[in-house]
PDB file of C-alpha atoms in Angstrom:
ATOM      1  CA  MET A   1      96.908  91.665 117.395  1.00 95.00           C
ATOM      2  CA  ALA A   2     100.526  93.082 116.603  1.00 98.00           C
ATOM      3  CA  GLN A   3     100.053  96.627 118.379  1.00 99.00           C
ATOM      4  CA  PHE A   4     101.628  99.749 116.372  1.00 99.00           C
ATOM      5  CA  SER A   5     102.701 102.944 117.811  1.00 98.00           C
ATOM      6  CA  LEU A   6     105.447 105.716 116.757  1.00 98.00           C
ATOM      7  CA  VAL A   7     108.264 106.659 118.947  1.00 97.00           C
ATOM      8  CA  GLY A   8     110.781 109.343 118.434  1.00 93.00           C
ATOM      9  CA  SER A   9     110.424 112.954 116.991  1.00 83.00           C
ATOM     10  CA  PRO A  10     110.396 114.460 114.538  1.00 84.00           C
ATOM     11  CA  GLU A  11     111.195 111.517 112.335  1.00 91.00           C
ATOM     12  CA  PRO A  12     109.835 108.487 113.869  1.00 96.00           C
ATOM     13  CA  PHE A  13     110.320 104.711 113.882  1.00 98.00           C
ATOM     14  CA  LEU A  14     107.179 102.494 113.835  1.00 98.00           C
ATOM     15  CA  HIS A  15     107.325 100.515 116.617  1.00 99.00           C
ATOM     16  CA  VAL A  16     105.498  97.203 116.732  1.00 99.00           C
ATOM     17  CA  SER A  17     104.821  94.896 119.720  1.00 99.00           C
ATOM     18  CA  MET A  18     103.659  91.238 118.644  1.00 99.00           C
ATOM     19  CA  GLN A  19     102.543  88.681 120.670  1.00 98.00           C
ATOM     20  CA  ARG A  20     103.186  84.688 119.407  1.00 98.00           C
ATOM     21  CA  GLY A  21     101.473  84.147 116.313  1.00 98.00           C
ATOM     22  CA  ASP A  22     101.228  87.561 115.359  1.00 98.00           C
ATOM     23  CA  LYS A  23     101.986  88.343 111.583  1.00 98.00           C
ATOM     24  CA  ILE A  24     102.501  91.851 110.016  1.00 98.00           C
ATOM     25  CA  TYR A  25     104.025  93.010 106.594  1.00 96.00           C
ATOM     26  CA  CYS A  26     106.025  95.661 105.312  1.00 95.00           C
ATOM     27  CA  GLU A  27     107.952  97.472 102.735  1.00 90.00           C
ATOM     28  CA  SER A  28     111.486  95.946 101.563  1.00 86.00           C
ATOM     29  CA  ASN A  29     114.053  96.953 103.880  1.00 89.00           C
ATOM     30  CA  ALA A  30     111.722  98.449 106.377  1.00 95.00           C
ATOM     31  CA  MET A  31     113.097  96.686 109.201  1.00 97.00           C
ATOM     32  CA  VAL A  32     115.760  98.180 111.570  1.00 98.00           C
ATOM     33  CA  MET A  33     115.870  96.026 114.367  1.00 98.00           C
ATOM     34  CA  MET A  34     113.685  92.878 115.555  1.00 98.00           C
ATOM     35  CA  GLU A  35     114.132  90.648 118.702  1.00 98.00           C
ATOM     36  CA  SER A  36     115.044  86.677 118.577  1.00 98.00           C
ATOM     37  CA  PRO A  37     111.533  85.516 118.642  1.00 98.00           C
ATOM     38  CA  LEU A  38     110.359  86.976 115.562  1.00 99.00           C
ATOM     39  CA  GLU A  39     111.193  85.552 112.168  1.00 98.00           C
ATOM     40  CA  LEU A  40     111.444  87.332 109.246  1.00 97.00           C
ATOM     41  CA  LYS A  41     110.651  86.349 105.364  1.00 94.00           C
ATOM     42  CA  GLY A  42     110.601  87.787 102.068  1.00 88.00           C
ATOM     43  CA  ARG A  43     107.503  87.299 100.081  1.00 71.00           C
ATOM     44  CA  LEU A  44     105.290  88.108  97.021  1.00 68.00           C
ATOM     45  CA  GLN A  45     102.456  89.754  98.998  1.00 61.00           C
ATOM     46  CA  GLY A  46      99.394  88.494  96.992  1.00 57.00           C
ATOM     47  CA  GLY A  47     100.946  86.423  94.461  1.00 56.00           C
ATOM     48  CA  VAL A  48     102.924  87.095  91.416  1.00 52.00           C
ATOM     49  CA  MET A  49     100.538  89.279  89.344  1.00 54.00           C
ATOM     50  CA  GLN A  50      99.681  91.477  91.968  1.00 54.00           C
ATOM     51  CA  SER A  51     103.287  91.929  92.993  1.00 52.00           C
ATOM     52  CA  ILE A  52     103.944  93.035  89.721  1.00 55.00           C
ATOM     53  CA  LEU A  53     100.867  95.385  89.466  1.00 56.00           C
ATOM     54  CA  ARG A  54     102.118  96.586  92.970  1.00 53.00           C
ATOM     55  CA  ARG A  55     105.644  97.339  91.836  1.00 54.00           C
ATOM     56  CA  PHE A  56     104.282  99.670  89.235  1.00 55.00           C
ATOM     57  CA  ALA A  57     101.583 101.025  91.416  1.00 54.00           C
ATOM     58  CA  ASN A  58     103.852 101.954  94.173  1.00 55.00           C
ATOM     59  CA  GLU A  59     107.429 102.327  92.626  1.00 55.00           C
ATOM     60  CA  GLU A  60     108.504  99.498  95.217  1.00 58.00           C
ATOM     61  CA  SER A  61     110.344  95.932  95.460  1.00 57.00           C
ATOM     62  CA  LEU A  62     108.487  93.259  94.082  1.00 60.00           C
ATOM     63  CA  PHE A  63     109.121  91.222  97.515  1.00 75.00           C
ATOM     64  CA  GLN A  64     108.103  92.638 100.666  1.00 86.00           C
ATOM     65  CA  GLN A  65     109.184  91.643 104.548  1.00 93.00           C
ATOM     66  CA  HIS A  66     106.651  89.396 106.575  1.00 96.00           C
ATOM     67  CA  ILE A  67     107.470  89.244 110.405  1.00 98.00           C
ATOM     68  CA  GLU A  68     105.688  87.046 112.556  1.00 98.00           C
ATOM     69  CA  ALA A  69     106.404  86.189 116.122  1.00 98.00           C
ATOM     70  CA  VAL A  70     106.991  81.865 115.777  1.00 98.00           C
ATOM     71  CA  ARG A  71     108.980  81.480 118.891  1.00 97.00           C
ATOM     72  CA  GLY A  72     107.510  83.885 121.333  1.00 98.00           C
ATOM     73  CA  ASP A  73     106.330  87.582 122.352  1.00 98.00           C
ATOM     74  CA  GLY A  74     108.890  90.393 120.534  1.00 98.00           C
ATOM     75  CA  ASP A  75     109.142  93.512 119.241  1.00 99.00           C
ATOM     76  CA  CYS A  76     110.756  95.442 116.005  1.00 99.00           C
ATOM     77  CA  LEU A  77     111.250  98.699 115.047  1.00 98.00           C
ATOM     78  CA  LEU A  78     110.703  99.825 111.075  1.00 98.00           C
ATOM     79  CA  SER A  79     111.281 103.018 109.352  1.00 97.00           C
ATOM     80  CA  THR A  80     110.975 104.435 105.907  1.00 93.00           C
ATOM     81  CA  ALA A  81     113.517 105.116 103.219  1.00 84.00           C
ATOM     82  CA  LEU A  82     113.196 108.988 103.129  1.00 81.00           C
ATOM     83  CA  ASP A  83     113.008 111.530 105.905  1.00 85.00           C
ATOM     84  CA  GLY A  84     109.230 112.031 106.819  1.00 92.00           C
ATOM     85  CA  ASP A  85     106.650 111.179 109.290  1.00 96.00           C
ATOM     86  CA  MET A  86     104.273 108.266 109.671  1.00 98.00           C
ATOM     87  CA  GLN A  87     100.919 108.161 110.569  1.00 98.00           C
ATOM     88  CA  ILE A  88      98.709 104.772 111.793  1.00 99.00           C
ATOM     89  CA  LEU A  89      95.073 104.041 110.358  1.00 99.00           C
ATOM     90  CA  ASP A  90      92.378 102.172 111.223  1.00 98.00           C
ATOM     91  CA  VAL A  91      90.986  99.823 108.135  1.00 98.00           C
ATOM     92  CA  GLY A  92      87.322  98.269 108.319  1.00 98.00           C
ATOM     93  CA  ALA A  93      84.877 100.875 108.564  1.00 96.00           C
ATOM     94  CA  THR A  94      86.883 103.384 106.168  1.00 98.00           C
ATOM     95  CA  GLN A  95      89.340 102.076 103.468  1.00 98.00           C
ATOM     96  CA  TYR A  96      92.158 103.843 101.804  1.00 98.00           C
ATOM     97  CA  ILE A  97      93.614 104.743  98.659  1.00 95.00           C
ATOM     98  CA  LEU A  98      97.828 105.237  98.938  1.00 92.00           C
ATOM     99  CA  SER A  99      99.817 107.171  96.857  1.00 88.00           C
ATOM    100  CA  ASP A 100     103.113 106.072  95.350  1.00 80.00           C
ATOM    101  CA  GLY A 101     105.614 105.135  98.057  1.00 83.00           C
ATOM    102  CA  ALA A 102     103.127 105.946 100.787  1.00 91.00           C
ATOM    103  CA  PHE A 103     102.835 102.143 102.192  1.00 92.00           C
ATOM    104  CA  VAL A 104     105.120 101.545 105.406  1.00 96.00           C
ATOM    105  CA  ALA A 105     103.434  98.350 106.950  1.00 97.00           C
ATOM    106  CA  ALA A 106     100.150  96.706 107.653  1.00 98.00           C
ATOM    107  CA  HIS A 107      98.457  93.846 109.717  1.00 98.00           C
ATOM    108  CA  ASP A 108      98.464  90.424 108.211  1.00 96.00           C
ATOM    109  CA  SER A 109      94.386  90.932 108.248  1.00 97.00           C
ATOM    110  CA  VAL A 110      94.570  94.032 106.134  1.00 97.00           C
ATOM    111  CA  ASN A 111      94.893  93.701 102.371  1.00 94.00           C
ATOM    112  CA  VAL A 112      97.017  96.568 100.287  1.00 91.00           C
ATOM    113  CA  LYS A 113      96.538  95.847  96.557  1.00 87.00           C
ATOM    114  CA  ALA A 114      96.957  97.433  93.395  1.00 79.00           C
ATOM    115  CA  ARG A 115      93.911  98.361  91.156  1.00 73.00           C
ATOM    116  CA  LEU A 116      92.823 100.335  88.098  1.00 68.00           C
ATOM    117  CA  ASN A 117      92.756 104.331  88.798  1.00 66.00           C
ATOM    118  CA  SER A 118      89.273 105.616  88.504  1.00 61.00           C
ATOM    119  CA  SER A 119      90.547 109.101  87.338  1.00 59.00           C
ATOM    120  CA  ILE A 120      91.621 109.245  83.861  1.00 52.00           C
ATOM    121  CA  GLY A 121      93.569 112.223  84.357  1.00 52.00           C
ATOM    122  CA  GLY A 122      95.003 110.685  87.420  1.00 49.00           C
ATOM    123  CA  ALA A 123      95.905 107.777  84.974  1.00 46.00           C
ATOM    124  CA  LEU A 124      97.724 109.983  82.297  1.00 46.00           C
ATOM    125  CA  PHE A 125      99.210 112.763  84.328  1.00 43.00           C
ATOM    126  CA  GLY A 126      99.293 111.870  87.984  1.00 46.00           C
ATOM    127  CA  ASN A 127     101.425 111.233  90.888  1.00 48.00           C
ATOM    128  CA  THR A 128      98.998 108.963  92.522  1.00 46.00           C
ATOM    129  CA  GLY A 129      99.884 105.560  91.023  1.00 44.00           C
ATOM    130  CA  GLY A 130      99.367 106.411  87.402  1.00 50.00           C
ATOM    131  CA  LEU A 131      97.279 104.122  86.032  1.00 57.00           C
ATOM    132  CA  LEU A 132      97.399 101.743  88.995  1.00 68.00           C
ATOM    133  CA  VAL A 133      96.507 102.882  92.901  1.00 77.00           C
ATOM    134  CA  MET A 134      96.800 101.038  95.949  1.00 86.00           C
ATOM    135  CA  GLU A 135      93.674 100.336  97.846  1.00 93.00           C
ATOM    136  CA  THR A 136      93.131  98.714 101.501  1.00 97.00           C
ATOM    137  CA  SER A 137      90.793  95.818 102.156  1.00 97.00           C
ATOM    138  CA  GLY A 138      90.069  93.756 105.127  1.00 98.00           C
ATOM    139  CA  GLN A 139      90.109  94.864 109.126  1.00 98.00           C
ATOM    140  CA  GLY A 140      93.244  96.184 110.971  1.00 98.00           C
ATOM    141  CA  GLN A 141      95.766  98.585 110.586  1.00 99.00           C
ATOM    142  CA  VAL A 142      97.695 100.202 108.055  1.00 99.00           C
ATOM    143  CA  VAL A 143     100.866 102.731 108.372  1.00 98.00           C
ATOM    144  CA  VAL A 144     101.549 105.341 105.728  1.00 97.00           C
ATOM    145  CA  SER A 145     104.405 107.923 105.660  1.00 95.00           C
ATOM    146  CA  GLY A 146     105.119 111.215 103.853  1.00 94.00           C
ATOM    147  CA  CYS A 147     107.971 113.348 103.535  1.00 92.00           C
ATOM    148  CA  GLY A 148     108.041 116.285 106.047  1.00 92.00           C
ATOM    149  CA  THR A 149     105.155 116.432 108.320  1.00 94.00           C
ATOM    150  CA  LEU A 150     101.688 115.021 108.076  1.00 96.00           C
ATOM    151  CA  PHE A 151      98.077 116.592 108.210  1.00 98.00           C
ATOM    152  CA  GLU A 152      94.774 115.370 108.213  1.00 98.00           C
ATOM    153  CA  ILE A 153      91.974 117.561 106.266  1.00 98.00           C
ATOM    154  CA  GLN A 154      88.382 116.304 106.910  1.00 97.00           C
ATOM    155  CA  VAL A 155      86.510 117.036 103.524  1.00 98.00           C
ATOM    156  CA  GLU A 156      82.845 117.791 104.139  1.00 97.00           C
ATOM    157  CA  PRO A 157      80.005 117.484 101.616  1.00 96.00           C
ATOM    158  CA  ASN A 158      79.497 120.829  99.277  1.00 92.00           C
ATOM    159  CA  LYS A 159      83.181 121.961 100.176  1.00 94.00           C
ATOM    160  CA  GLU A 160      85.463 120.556  97.546  1.00 95.00           C
ATOM    161  CA  VAL A 161      88.943 120.640  98.530  1.00 96.00           C
ATOM    162  CA  VAL A 162      92.088 121.262  96.307  1.00 94.00           C
ATOM    163  CA  ILE A 163      95.321 119.779  97.399  1.00 94.00           C
ATOM    164  CA  ASP A 164      98.683 119.803  95.355  1.00 90.00           C
ATOM    165  CA  ASN A 165      99.084 116.307  94.021  1.00 86.00           C
ATOM    166  CA  GLY A 166     102.661 115.980  95.252  1.00 87.00           C
ATOM    167  CA  HIS A 167     101.661 116.391  98.777  1.00 93.00           C
ATOM    168  CA  VAL A 168      98.466 113.417  98.964  1.00 93.00           C
ATOM    169  CA  VAL A 169      99.779 110.933 101.102  1.00 94.00           C
ATOM    170  CA  CYS A 170      96.454 108.760 100.830  1.00 96.00           C
ATOM    171  CA  TRP A 171      92.385 109.308 100.992  1.00 97.00           C
ATOM    172  CA  ASP A 172      89.174 107.793 102.256  1.00 98.00           C
ATOM    173  CA  SER A 173      87.905 105.429  99.628  1.00 96.00           C
ATOM    174  CA  ARG A 174      84.380 106.626  99.610  1.00 97.00           C
ATOM    175  CA  LEU A 175      85.626 110.235  98.062  1.00 96.00           C
ATOM    176  CA  GLN A 176      85.139 111.386  94.922  1.00 94.00           C
ATOM    177  CA  TYR A 177      88.431 112.687  93.062  1.00 90.00           C
ATOM    178  CA  SER A 178      89.674 114.306  89.884  1.00 86.00           C
ATOM    179  CA  LEU A 179      93.028 115.585  88.918  1.00 81.00           C
ATOM    180  CA  SER A 180      93.186 118.967  86.661  1.00 78.00           C
ATOM    181  CA  VAL A 181      95.978 121.230  86.010  1.00 72.00           C
ATOM    182  CA  THR A 182      95.137 124.462  88.109  1.00 61.00           C
ATOM    183  CA  THR A 183      93.031 125.733  91.246  1.00 50.00           C
ATOM    184  CA  SER A 184      90.705 127.572  88.521  1.00 50.00           C
ATOM    185  CA  GLN A 185      87.674 126.097  87.485  1.00 53.00           C
ATOM    186  CA  SER A 186      86.542 128.598  85.142  1.00 48.00           C
ATOM    187  CA  SER A 187      89.573 129.861  82.689  1.00 46.00           C
ATOM    188  CA  GLY A 188      89.283 127.183  80.047  1.00 45.00           C
ATOM    189  CA  LEU A 189      91.942 124.848  78.952  1.00 43.00           C
ATOM    190  CA  LEU A 190      94.562 127.135  77.873  1.00 46.00           C
ATOM    191  CA  GLY A 191      93.942 129.616  80.448  1.00 45.00           C
ATOM    192  CA  ASN A 192      94.282 126.876  82.855  1.00 44.00           C
ATOM    193  CA  LEU A 193      97.558 125.853  81.409  1.00 43.00           C
ATOM    194  CA  MET A 194      98.899 129.711  81.256  1.00 44.00           C
ATOM    195  CA  ASN A 195      97.799 129.952  85.483  1.00 46.00           C
ATOM    196  CA  SER A 196      99.369 126.699  86.116  1.00 42.00           C
ATOM    197  CA  VAL A 197     102.858 127.941  84.449  1.00 43.00           C
ATOM    198  CA  MET A 198     102.688 131.295  85.823  1.00 43.00           C
ATOM    199  CA  SER A 199     101.606 130.251  89.254  1.00 42.00           C
ATOM    200  CA  GLY A 200     103.827 127.623  89.593  1.00 44.00           C
ATOM    201  CA  GLU A 201     101.439 125.270  90.460  1.00 52.00           C
ATOM    202  CA  GLY A 202     101.149 121.881  88.617  1.00 65.00           C
ATOM    203  CA  MET A 203      98.816 119.040  89.028  1.00 79.00           C
ATOM    204  CA  VAL A 204      96.178 119.126  91.701  1.00 86.00           C
ATOM    205  CA  LEU A 205      93.489 116.783  93.070  1.00 88.00           C
ATOM    206  CA  ARG A 206      89.749 117.816  93.654  1.00 92.00           C
ATOM    207  CA  PHE A 207      88.214 116.005  96.567  1.00 95.00           C
ATOM    208  CA  SER A 208      84.451 116.099  97.280  1.00 97.00           C
ATOM    209  CA  GLY A 209      82.096 114.228  99.352  1.00 98.00           C
ATOM    210  CA  HIS A 210      82.488 113.237 103.272  1.00 97.00           C
ATOM    211  CA  GLY A 211      86.092 111.491 104.413  1.00 98.00           C
ATOM    212  CA  LYS A 212      89.499 112.594 105.618  1.00 98.00           C
ATOM    213  CA  VAL A 213      92.604 112.892 103.119  1.00 98.00           C
ATOM    214  CA  VAL A 214      96.489 112.668 104.813  1.00 98.00           C
ATOM    215  CA  ILE A 215      98.640 115.069 103.389  1.00 98.00           C
ATOM    216  CA  CYS A 216     102.661 115.795 103.851  1.00 96.00           C
ATOM    217  CA  SER A 217     104.486 119.116 103.972  1.00 95.00           C
ATOM    218  CA  ARG A 218     107.206 118.237 101.217  1.00 89.00           C
ATOM    219  CA  ASN A 219     106.681 116.472  98.029  1.00 88.00           C
ATOM    220  CA  ARG A 220     109.065 113.897  97.530  1.00 78.00           C
ATOM    221  CA  GLN A 221     109.435 114.241  93.780  1.00 76.00           C
ATOM    222  CA  ASN A 222     110.452 117.774  93.931  1.00 78.00           C
ATOM    223  CA  MET A 223     112.929 117.117  96.918  1.00 76.00           C
ATOM    224  CA  LEU A 224     114.646 114.338  95.166  1.00 76.00           C
ATOM    225  CA  GLN A 225     114.977 116.769  91.796  1.00 79.00           C
ATOM    226  CA  TRP A 226     116.529 119.225  93.985  1.00 78.00           C
ATOM    227  CA  LEU A 227     118.948 116.808  95.067  1.00 78.00           C
ATOM    228  CA  MET A 228     120.008 115.440  92.013  1.00 84.00           C
ATOM    229  CA  ALA A 229     120.566 118.731  90.592  1.00 86.00           C
ATOM    230  CA  LYS A 230     122.730 119.336  93.467  1.00 82.00           C
ATOM    231  CA  LEU A 231     124.774 116.218  93.122  1.00 85.00           C
ATOM    232  CA  GLY A 232     124.871 117.065  88.978  1.00 76.00           C
ATOM    233  CA  GLY A 233     122.148 114.127  88.464  1.00 56.00           C
ATOM    234  CA  GLY A 234     122.246 115.426  84.615  1.00 51.00           C
ATOM    235  CA  ASN A 235     125.931 114.547  83.925  1.00 52.00           C
ATOM    236  CA  SER A 236     127.274 111.126  83.115  1.00 46.00           C
ATOM    237  CA  SER A 237     129.646 110.838  86.356  1.00 47.00           C
ATOM    238  CA  SER A 238     126.869 111.644  88.406  1.00 45.00           C
ATOM    239  CA  SER A 239     125.864 107.994  89.054  1.00 44.00           C
ATOM    240  CA  SER A 240     128.534 107.823  91.409  1.00 45.00           C
ATOM    241  CA  SER A 241     128.173 110.716  93.062  1.00 45.00           C
ATOM    242  CA  LEU A 242     126.124 109.287  95.985  1.00 46.00           C
ATOM    243  CA  ASN A 243     129.233 107.475  96.936  1.00 48.00           C
ATOM    244  CA  SER A 244     131.573 110.362  96.823  1.00 44.00           C
ATOM    245  CA  GLN A 245     132.885 112.316  99.536  1.00 47.00           C
ATOM    246  CA  GLY A 246     130.881 115.261  98.112  1.00 48.00           C
ATOM    247  CA  GLY A 247     127.830 113.501  98.208  1.00 48.00           C
ATOM    248  CA  THR A 248     127.837 112.255 100.636  1.00 47.00           C
ATOM    249  CA  ASP A 249     128.361 115.164 102.864  1.00 52.00           C
ATOM    250  CA  LEU A 250     125.588 116.822 100.997  1.00 47.00           C
ATOM    251  CA  LEU A 251     123.304 113.899 101.748  1.00 47.00           C
ATOM    252  CA  SER A 252     124.329 114.299 105.481  1.00 49.00           C
ATOM    253  CA  GLN A 253     123.843 117.696 105.943  1.00 50.00           C
ATOM    254  CA  PHE A 254     120.308 117.525 104.427  1.00 48.00           C
ATOM    255  CA  PHE A 255     118.921 114.720 106.201  1.00 50.00           C
ATOM    256  CA  GLY A 256     121.289 115.137 109.149  1.00 49.00           C
ATOM    257  CA  ARG A 257     124.028 112.538 110.319  1.00 44.00           C
ATOM    258  CA  ARG A 258     122.598 109.226 111.822  1.00 42.00           C
TER     259      ARG A 258
END
């Protein structure tokens, strides 16, 4: 089975060491480097309908990259689209639900499929896949990413954990979860809405049960909105601003020159 490891800091590469016959799949454009014994192909993972569902659930391309060691042993390096950290998760006894854009790569023995969101609130208002979410099955490892630094929270019985919706990367599928507009539980609907406006907090996810939640230090949507505001995202001329010298300079300052 292919060996995953993270190299570099604070924005690591995913290093994949493969032996002949090993297979992995990853998101489109994730491959940075690979050695000649490896072969890369674009495929509709899980068929046409599952690829369409995944596209809506995960805001990613219909096609995923499949890498196979067909001519011998070899290594490859993968990266994420936005700056941030990655985490390697063991899948088998524990399965996970992934938030939008969190999936990076997985062993071929692991399935990552879209399914209906069991939280009605999340389906209507959430930033965790909306009507659809991504869930793992099978055995092996899956790699997830989030903006900024990743941190694990262990949810214990009788101690509900409340997390800002935009900072959730993935969670143990055995956890119960619901979405609300505030951290308060006793203010009523109007009071909760007012508290949400005054506190600056938006949607939060409430987790209960026993299991792990992975969170990130940066809210991806807020970061992208901030970038678009700096680049004049609401103006008609902004569609080409990322290609302008000013836009390039700003992105270089924010993300760091590569």
